PDB file of C-alpha atoms in Angstrom:
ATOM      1  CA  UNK A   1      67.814 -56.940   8.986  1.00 45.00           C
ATOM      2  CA  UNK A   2      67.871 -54.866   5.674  1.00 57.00           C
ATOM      3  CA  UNK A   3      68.024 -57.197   2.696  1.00 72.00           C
ATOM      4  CA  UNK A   4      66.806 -54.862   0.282  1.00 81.00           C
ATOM      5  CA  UNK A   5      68.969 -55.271  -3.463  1.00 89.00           C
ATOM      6  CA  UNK A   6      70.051 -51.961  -3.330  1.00 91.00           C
ATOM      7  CA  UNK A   7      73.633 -52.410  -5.751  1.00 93.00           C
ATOM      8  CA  UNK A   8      71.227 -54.361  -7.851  1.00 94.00           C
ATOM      9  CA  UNK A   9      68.607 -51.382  -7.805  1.00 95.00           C
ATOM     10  CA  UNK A  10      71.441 -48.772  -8.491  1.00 95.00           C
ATOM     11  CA  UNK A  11      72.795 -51.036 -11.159  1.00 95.00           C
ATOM     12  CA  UNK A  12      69.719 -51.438 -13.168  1.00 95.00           C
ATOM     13  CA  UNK A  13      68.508 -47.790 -13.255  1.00 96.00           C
ATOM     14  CA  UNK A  14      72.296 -46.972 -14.464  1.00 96.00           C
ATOM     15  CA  UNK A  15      71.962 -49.716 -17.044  1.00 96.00           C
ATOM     16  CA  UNK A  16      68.225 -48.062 -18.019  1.00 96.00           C
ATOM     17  CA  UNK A  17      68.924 -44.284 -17.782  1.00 96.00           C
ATOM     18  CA  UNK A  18      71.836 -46.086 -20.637  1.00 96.00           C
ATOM     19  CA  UNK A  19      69.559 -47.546 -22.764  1.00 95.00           C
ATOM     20  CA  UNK A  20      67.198 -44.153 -22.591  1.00 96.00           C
ATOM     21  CA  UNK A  21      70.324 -42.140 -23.332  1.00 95.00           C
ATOM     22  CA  UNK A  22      70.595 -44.374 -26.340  1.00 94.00           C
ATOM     23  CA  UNK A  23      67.037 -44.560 -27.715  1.00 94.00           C
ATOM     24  CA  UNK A  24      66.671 -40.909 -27.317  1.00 94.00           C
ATOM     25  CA  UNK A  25      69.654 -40.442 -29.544  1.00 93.00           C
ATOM     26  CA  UNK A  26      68.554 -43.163 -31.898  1.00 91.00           C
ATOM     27  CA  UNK A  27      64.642 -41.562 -32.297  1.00 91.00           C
ATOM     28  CA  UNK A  28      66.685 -38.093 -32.875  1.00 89.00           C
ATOM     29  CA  UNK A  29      68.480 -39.107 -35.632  1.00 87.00           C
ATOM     30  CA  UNK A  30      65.499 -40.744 -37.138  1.00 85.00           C
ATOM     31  CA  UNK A  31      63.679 -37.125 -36.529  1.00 83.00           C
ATOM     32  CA  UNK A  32      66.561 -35.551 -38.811  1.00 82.00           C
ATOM     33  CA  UNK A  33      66.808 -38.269 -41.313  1.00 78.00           C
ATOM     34  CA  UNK A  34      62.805 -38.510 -42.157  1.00 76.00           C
ATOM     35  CA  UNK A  35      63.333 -34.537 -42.530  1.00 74.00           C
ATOM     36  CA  UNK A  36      65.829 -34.922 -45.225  1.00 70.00           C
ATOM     37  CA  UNK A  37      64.937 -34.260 -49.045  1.00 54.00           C
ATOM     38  CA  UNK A  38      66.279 -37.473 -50.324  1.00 61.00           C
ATOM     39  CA  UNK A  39      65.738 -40.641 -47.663  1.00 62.00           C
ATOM     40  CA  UNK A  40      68.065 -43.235 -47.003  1.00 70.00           C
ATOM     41  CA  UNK A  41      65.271 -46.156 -46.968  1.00 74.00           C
ATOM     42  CA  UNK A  42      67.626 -49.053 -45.724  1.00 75.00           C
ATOM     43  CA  UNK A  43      69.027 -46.911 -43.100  1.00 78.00           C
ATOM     44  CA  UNK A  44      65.261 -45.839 -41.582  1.00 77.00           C
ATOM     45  CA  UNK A  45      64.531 -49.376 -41.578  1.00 83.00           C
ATOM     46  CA  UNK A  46      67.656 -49.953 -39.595  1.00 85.00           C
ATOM     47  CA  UNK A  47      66.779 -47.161 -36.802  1.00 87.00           C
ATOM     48  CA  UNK A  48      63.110 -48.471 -36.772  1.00 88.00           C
ATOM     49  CA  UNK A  49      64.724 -51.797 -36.240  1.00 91.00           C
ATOM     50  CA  UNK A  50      67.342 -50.523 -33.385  1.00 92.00           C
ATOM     51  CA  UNK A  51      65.096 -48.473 -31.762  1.00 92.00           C
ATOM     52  CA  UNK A  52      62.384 -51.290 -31.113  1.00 93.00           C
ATOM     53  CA  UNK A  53      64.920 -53.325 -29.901  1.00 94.00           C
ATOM     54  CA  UNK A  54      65.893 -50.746 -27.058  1.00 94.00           C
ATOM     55  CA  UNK A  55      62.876 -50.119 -26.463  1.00 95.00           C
ATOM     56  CA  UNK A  56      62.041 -53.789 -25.655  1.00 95.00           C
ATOM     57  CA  UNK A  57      65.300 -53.169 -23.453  1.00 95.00           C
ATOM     58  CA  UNK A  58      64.200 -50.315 -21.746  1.00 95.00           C
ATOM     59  CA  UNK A  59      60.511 -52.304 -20.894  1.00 95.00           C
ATOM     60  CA  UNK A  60      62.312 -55.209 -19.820  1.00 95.00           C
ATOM     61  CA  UNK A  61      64.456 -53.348 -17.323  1.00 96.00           C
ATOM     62  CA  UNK A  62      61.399 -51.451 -16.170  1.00 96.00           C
ATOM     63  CA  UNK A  63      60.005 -54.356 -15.263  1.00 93.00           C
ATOM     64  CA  UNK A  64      63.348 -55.860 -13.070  1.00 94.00           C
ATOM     65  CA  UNK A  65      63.897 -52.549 -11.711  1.00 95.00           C
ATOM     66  CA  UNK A  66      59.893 -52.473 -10.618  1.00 92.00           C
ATOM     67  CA  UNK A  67      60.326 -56.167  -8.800  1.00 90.00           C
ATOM     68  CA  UNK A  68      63.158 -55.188  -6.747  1.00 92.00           C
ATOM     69  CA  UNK A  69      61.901 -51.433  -5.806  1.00 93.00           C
ATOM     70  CA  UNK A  70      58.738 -53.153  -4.304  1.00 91.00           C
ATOM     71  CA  UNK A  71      61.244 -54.910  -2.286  1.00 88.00           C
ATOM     72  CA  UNK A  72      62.229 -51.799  -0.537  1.00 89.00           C
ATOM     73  CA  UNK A  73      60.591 -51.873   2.946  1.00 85.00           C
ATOM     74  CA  UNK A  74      59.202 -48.815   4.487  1.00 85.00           C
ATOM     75  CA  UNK A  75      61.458 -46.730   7.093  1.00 85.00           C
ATOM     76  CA  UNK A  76      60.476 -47.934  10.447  1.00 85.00           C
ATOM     77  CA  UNK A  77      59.474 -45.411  12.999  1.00 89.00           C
ATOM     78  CA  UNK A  78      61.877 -43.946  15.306  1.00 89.00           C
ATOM     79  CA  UNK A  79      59.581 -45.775  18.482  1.00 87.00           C
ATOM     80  CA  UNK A  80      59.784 -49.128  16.901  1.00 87.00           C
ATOM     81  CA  UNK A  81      62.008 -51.184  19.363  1.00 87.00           C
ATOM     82  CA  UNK A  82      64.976 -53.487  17.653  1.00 88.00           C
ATOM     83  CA  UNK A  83      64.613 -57.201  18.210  1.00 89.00           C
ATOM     84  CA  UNK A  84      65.014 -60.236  16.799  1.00 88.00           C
ATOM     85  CA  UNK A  85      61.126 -61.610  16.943  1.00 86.00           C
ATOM     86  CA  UNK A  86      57.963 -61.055  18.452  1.00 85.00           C
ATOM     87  CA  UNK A  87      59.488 -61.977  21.971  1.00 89.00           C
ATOM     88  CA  UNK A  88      61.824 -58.353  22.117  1.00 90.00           C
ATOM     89  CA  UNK A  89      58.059 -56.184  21.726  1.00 90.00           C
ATOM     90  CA  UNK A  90      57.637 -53.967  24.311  1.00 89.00           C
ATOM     91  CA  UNK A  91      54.234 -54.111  26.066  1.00 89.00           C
ATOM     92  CA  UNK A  92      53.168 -50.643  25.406  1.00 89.00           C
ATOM     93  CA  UNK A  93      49.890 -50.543  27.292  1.00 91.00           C
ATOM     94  CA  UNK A  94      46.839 -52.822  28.488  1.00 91.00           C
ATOM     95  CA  UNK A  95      43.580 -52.397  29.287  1.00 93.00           C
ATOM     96  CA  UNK A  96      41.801 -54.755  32.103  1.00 94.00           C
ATOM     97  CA  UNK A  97      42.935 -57.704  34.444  1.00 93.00           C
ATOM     98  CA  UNK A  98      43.340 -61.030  33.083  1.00 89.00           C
ATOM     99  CA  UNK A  99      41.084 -63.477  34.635  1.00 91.00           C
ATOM    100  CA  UNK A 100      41.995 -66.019  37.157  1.00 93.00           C
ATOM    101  CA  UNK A 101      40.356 -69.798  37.240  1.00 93.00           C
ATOM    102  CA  UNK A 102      40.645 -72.300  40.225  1.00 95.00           C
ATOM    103  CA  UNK A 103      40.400 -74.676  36.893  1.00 94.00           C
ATOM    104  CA  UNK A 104      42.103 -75.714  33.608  1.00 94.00           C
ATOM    105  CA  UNK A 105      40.590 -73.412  31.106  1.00 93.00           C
ATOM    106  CA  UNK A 106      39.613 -75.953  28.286  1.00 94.00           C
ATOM    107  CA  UNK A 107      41.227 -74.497  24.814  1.00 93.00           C
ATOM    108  CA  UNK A 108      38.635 -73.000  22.180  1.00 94.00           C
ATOM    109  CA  UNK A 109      38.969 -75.851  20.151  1.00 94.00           C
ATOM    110  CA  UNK A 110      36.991 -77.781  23.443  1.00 95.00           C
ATOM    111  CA  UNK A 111      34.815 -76.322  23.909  1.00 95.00           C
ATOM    112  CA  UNK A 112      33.130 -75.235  20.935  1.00 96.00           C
ATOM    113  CA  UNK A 113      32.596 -79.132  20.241  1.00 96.00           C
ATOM    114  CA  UNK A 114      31.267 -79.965  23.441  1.00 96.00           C
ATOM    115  CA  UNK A 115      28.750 -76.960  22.796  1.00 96.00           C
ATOM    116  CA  UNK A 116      28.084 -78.410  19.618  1.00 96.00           C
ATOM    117  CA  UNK A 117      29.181 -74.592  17.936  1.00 97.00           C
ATOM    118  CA  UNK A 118      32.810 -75.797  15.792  1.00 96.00           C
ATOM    119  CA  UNK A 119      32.767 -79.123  13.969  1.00 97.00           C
ATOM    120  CA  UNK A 120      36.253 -79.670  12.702  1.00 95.00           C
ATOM    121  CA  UNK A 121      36.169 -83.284  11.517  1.00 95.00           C
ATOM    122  CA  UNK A 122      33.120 -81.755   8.751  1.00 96.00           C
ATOM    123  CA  UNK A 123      35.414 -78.788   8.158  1.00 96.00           C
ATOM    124  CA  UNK A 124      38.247 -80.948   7.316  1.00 95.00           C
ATOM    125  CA  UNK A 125      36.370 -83.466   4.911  1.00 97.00           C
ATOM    126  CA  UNK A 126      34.753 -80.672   3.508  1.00 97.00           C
ATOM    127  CA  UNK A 127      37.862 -78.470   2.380  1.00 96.00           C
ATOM    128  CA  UNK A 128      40.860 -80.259   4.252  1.00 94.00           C
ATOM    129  CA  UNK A 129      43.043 -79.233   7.157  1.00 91.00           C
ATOM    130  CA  UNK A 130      42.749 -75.579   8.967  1.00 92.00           C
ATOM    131  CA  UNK A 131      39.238 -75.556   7.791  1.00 95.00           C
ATOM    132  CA  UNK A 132      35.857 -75.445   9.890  1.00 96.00           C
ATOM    133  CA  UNK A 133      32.063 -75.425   9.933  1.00 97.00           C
ATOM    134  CA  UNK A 134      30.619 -73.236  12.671  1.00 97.00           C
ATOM    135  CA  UNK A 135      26.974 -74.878  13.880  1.00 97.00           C
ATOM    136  CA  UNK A 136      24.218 -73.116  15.391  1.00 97.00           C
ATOM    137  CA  UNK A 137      24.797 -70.411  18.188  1.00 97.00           C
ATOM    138  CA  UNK A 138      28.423 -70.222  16.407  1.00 97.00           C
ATOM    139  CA  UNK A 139      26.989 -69.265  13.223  1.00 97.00           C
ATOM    140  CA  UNK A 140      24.815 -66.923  14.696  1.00 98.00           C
ATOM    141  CA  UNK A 141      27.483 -65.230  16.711  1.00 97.00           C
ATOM    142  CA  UNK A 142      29.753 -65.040  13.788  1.00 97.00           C
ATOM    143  CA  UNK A 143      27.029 -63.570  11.900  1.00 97.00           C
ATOM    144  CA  UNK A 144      26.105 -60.639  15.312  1.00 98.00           C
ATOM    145  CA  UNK A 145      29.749 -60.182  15.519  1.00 98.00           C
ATOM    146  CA  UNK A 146      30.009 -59.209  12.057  1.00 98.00           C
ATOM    147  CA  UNK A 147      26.457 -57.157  12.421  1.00 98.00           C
ATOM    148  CA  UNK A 148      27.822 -55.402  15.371  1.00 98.00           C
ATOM    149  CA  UNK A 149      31.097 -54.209  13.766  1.00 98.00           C
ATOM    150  CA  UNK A 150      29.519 -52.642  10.585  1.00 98.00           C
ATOM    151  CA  UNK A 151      26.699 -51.278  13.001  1.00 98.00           C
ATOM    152  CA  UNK A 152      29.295 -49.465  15.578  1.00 98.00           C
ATOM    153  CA  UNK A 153      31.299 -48.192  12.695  1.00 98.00           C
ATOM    154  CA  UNK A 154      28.602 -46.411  10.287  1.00 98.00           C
ATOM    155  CA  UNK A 155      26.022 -45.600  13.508  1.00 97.00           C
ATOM    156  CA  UNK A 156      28.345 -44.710  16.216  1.00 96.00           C
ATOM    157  CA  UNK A 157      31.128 -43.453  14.082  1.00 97.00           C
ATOM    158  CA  UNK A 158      30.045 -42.180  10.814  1.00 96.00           C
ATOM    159  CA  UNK A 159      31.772 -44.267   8.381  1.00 98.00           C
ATOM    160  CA  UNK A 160      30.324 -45.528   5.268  1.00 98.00           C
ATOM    161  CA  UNK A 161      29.633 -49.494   4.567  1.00 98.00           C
ATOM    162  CA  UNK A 162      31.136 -50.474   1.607  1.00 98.00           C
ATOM    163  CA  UNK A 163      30.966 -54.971   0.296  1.00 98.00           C
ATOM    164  CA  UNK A 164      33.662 -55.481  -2.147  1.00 98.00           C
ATOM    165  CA  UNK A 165      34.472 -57.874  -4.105  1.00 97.00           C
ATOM    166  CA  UNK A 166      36.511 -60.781  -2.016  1.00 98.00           C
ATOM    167  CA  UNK A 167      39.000 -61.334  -5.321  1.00 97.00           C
ATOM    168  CA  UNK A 168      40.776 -58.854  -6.869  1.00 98.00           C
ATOM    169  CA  UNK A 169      43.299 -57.834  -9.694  1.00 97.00           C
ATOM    170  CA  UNK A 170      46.818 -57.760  -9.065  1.00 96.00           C
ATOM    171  CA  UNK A 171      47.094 -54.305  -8.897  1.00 96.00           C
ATOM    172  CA  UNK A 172      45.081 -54.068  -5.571  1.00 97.00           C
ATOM    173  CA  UNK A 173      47.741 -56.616  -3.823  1.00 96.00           C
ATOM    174  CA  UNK A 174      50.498 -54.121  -5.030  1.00 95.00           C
ATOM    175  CA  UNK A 175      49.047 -51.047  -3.995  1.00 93.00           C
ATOM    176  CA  UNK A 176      48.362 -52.612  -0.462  1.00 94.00           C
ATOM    177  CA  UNK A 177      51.881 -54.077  -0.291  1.00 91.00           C
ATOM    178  CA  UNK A 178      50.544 -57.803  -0.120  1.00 94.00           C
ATOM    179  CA  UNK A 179      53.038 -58.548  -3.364  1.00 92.00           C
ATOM    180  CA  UNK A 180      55.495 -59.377  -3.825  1.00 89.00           C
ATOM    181  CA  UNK A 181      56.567 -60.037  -0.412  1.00 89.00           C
ATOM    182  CA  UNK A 182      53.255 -62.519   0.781  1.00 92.00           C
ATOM    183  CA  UNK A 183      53.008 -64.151  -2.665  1.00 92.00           C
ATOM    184  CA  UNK A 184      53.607 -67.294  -1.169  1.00 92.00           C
ATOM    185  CA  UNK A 185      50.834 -66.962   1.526  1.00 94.00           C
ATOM    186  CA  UNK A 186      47.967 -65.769  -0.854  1.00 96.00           C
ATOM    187  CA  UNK A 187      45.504 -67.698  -3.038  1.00 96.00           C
ATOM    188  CA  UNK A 188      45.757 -67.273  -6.963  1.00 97.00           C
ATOM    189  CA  UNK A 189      43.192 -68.011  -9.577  1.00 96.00           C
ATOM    190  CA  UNK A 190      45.901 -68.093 -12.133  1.00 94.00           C
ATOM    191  CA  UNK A 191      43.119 -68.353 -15.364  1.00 95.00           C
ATOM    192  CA  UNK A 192      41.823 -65.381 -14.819  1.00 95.00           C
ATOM    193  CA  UNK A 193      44.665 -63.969 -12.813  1.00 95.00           C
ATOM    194  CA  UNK A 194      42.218 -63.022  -9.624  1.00 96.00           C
ATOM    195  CA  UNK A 195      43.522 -62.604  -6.248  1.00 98.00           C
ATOM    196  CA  UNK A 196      41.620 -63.982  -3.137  1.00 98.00           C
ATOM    197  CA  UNK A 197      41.422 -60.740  -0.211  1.00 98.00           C
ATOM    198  CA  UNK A 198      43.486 -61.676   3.072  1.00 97.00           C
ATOM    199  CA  UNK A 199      41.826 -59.223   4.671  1.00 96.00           C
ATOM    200  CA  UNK A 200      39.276 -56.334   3.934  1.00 97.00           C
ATOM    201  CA  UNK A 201      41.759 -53.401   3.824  1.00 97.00           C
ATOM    202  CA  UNK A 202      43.066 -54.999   0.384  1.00 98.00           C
ATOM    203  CA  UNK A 203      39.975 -53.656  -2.012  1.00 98.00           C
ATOM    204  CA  UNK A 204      39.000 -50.748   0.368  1.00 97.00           C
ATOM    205  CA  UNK A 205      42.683 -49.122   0.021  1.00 96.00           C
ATOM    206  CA  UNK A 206      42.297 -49.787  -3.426  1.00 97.00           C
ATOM    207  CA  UNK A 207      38.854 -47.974  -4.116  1.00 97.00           C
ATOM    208  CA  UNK A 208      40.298 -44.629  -5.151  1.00 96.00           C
ATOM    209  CA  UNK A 209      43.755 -45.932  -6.447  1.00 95.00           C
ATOM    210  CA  UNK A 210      44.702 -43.765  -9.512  1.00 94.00           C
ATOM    211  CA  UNK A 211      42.527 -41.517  -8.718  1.00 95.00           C
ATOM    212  CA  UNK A 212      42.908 -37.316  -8.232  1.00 94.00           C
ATOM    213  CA  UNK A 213      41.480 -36.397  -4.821  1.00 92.00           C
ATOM    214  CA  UNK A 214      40.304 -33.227  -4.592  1.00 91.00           C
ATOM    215  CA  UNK A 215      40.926 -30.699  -1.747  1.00 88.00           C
ATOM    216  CA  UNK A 216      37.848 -30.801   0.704  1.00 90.00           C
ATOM    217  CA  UNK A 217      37.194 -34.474  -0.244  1.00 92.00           C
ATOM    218  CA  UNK A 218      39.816 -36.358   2.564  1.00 92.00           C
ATOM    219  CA  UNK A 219      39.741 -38.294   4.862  1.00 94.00           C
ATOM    220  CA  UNK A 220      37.419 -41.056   3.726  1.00 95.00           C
ATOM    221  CA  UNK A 221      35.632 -43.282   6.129  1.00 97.00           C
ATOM    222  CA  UNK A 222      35.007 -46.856   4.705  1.00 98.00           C
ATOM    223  CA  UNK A 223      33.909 -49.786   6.434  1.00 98.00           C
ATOM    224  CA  UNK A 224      33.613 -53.376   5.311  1.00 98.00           C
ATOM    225  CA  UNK A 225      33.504 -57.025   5.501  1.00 98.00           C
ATOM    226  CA  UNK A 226      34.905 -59.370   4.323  1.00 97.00           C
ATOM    227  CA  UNK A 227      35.611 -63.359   4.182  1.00 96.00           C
ATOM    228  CA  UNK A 228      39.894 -63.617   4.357  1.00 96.00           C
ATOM    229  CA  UNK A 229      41.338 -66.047   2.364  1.00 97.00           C
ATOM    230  CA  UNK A 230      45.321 -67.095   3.569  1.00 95.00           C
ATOM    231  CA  UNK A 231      47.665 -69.917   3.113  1.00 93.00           C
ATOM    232  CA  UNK A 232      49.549 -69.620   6.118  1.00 84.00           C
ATOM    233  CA  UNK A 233      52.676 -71.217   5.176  1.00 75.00           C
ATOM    234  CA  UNK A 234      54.503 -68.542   7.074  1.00 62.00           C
ATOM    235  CA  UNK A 235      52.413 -69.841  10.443  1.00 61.00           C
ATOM    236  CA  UNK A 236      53.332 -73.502   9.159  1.00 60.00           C
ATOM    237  CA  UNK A 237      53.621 -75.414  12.731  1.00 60.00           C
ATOM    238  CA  UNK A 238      51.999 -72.545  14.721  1.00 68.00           C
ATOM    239  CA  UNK A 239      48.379 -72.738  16.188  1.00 65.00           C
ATOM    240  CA  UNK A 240      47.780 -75.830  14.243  1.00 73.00           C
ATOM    241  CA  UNK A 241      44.456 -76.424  16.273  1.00 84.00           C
ATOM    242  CA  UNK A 242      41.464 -74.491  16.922  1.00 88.00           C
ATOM    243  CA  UNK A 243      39.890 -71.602  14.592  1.00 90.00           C
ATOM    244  CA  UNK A 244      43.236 -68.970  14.949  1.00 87.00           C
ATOM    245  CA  UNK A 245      44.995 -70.114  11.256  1.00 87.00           C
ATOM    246  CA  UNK A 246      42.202 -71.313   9.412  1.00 92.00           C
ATOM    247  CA  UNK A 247      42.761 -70.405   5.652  1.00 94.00           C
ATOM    248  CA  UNK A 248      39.099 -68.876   5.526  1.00 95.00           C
ATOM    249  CA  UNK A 249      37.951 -66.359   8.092  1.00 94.00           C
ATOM    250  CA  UNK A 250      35.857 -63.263   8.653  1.00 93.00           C
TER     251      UNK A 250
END
């Protein structure tokens, strides 16, 4: 469903272009009245006055007009199948046979406490629900897991390791279309107005932001890890068990 403010868009660029039409004017006449032989000092203090005051405007509406433009979604591809939720996706291929048990499977959530690996009850009074401590071979794996990423990617495929930092300005969430839309699903240090990473691609898409790449220098290979930090209050209900929604991750 498209529920981007478009007639709210076109209105406030019509209402800015306006305003620009106006200060342009106003800074002209200024031009031609600081020019002339004997100045009209009441009147230069009025223009001065006028003209900040549209140009407070004009910042002001650059602002609303920025808000709703990131609002905009991206054009779906023409092979992206319409449907109402997850449910209407289209298995496009798979790899492998799903295994087959003359048992009940125990969940995750099981049997990492009966291998002593996951301790949820310490997770919880440590940092509260959707939290967890991993234990022993589970911190070790997590760790080799991790290892064994980074390792495949800069060994096997040439990319270069790069460790961020996990919190970053809001400019990085923007750029990587995090905000405005998942505002409500990230962490905020609002004192210093740092951003906690929901995932790694955050402050590597960010690393040449505003930056002129020359020709010869793409693409770029990066690589990293990092912990993820989410809220999950879109997942509220969903997967409230086990290690799948915790609200720190690697």
């Amino acid at each position: 469903q498209d529920t981007a403010p478009l007639d709210e868009i076109l209105e406030l660029d019509s209402q800015r272009r306006q305003k620009i039409l106006e200060l342009e004017s106003l800074r002209h006449e200024r031009k031609e009245a600081s020019q002339e032989t004997k100045i009209d000092k009441e009147k230069g203090r009025d223009l001065r006055t006028m003209i900040r005051g549209l140009e407070e405007e004009v910042r002001g509406l650059d602002t609303e007009l920025e808000e709703l433009l990131l609002q905009v979604p991206n054009i779906p591809h023409s092979s992206a199948p319409v449907g109402k939720d997850e449910t209407d996706n289209p298995i496009v291929r798979h790899w492998g046979d799903l295994p087959t048990f003359d048992f009940q499977p125990a969940p995750h959530w099981k049997l990492g406490e009966s291998l002593g690996i996951i301790d949820f009850e310490r997770g919880v009074k440590l940092s509260g629900t959707r939290f967890y401590v991993l234990k022993g071979l589970g911190a070790r794996l997590q760790r080799a897991l991790i290892a064994f990423m980074l390792d495949l990617h800069t060994t096997g495929h040439g990319y270069q390791e790069i460790y961020p930092p996990f919190m970053v300005k809001r400019e990085c969430m923007v750029g990587s279309a995090q905000l405005p839309k998942f505002a409500d699903n990230l962490y905020h240090d609002d004192e210093d107005d740092f951003w906690f990473v929901p995932t790694a691609e955050v402050p590597l898409t960010n690393l040449h932001r505003d930056e002129i790449v020359t020709p010869g220098m793409l693409p770029f290979y990066y690589v990293a890890y990092t912990a993820c930090f989410r809220r999950e209050k879109m997942s509220a209900g969903k997967d409230t068990r086990g290690i799948k929604r915790g609200h720190q991750f690697d």
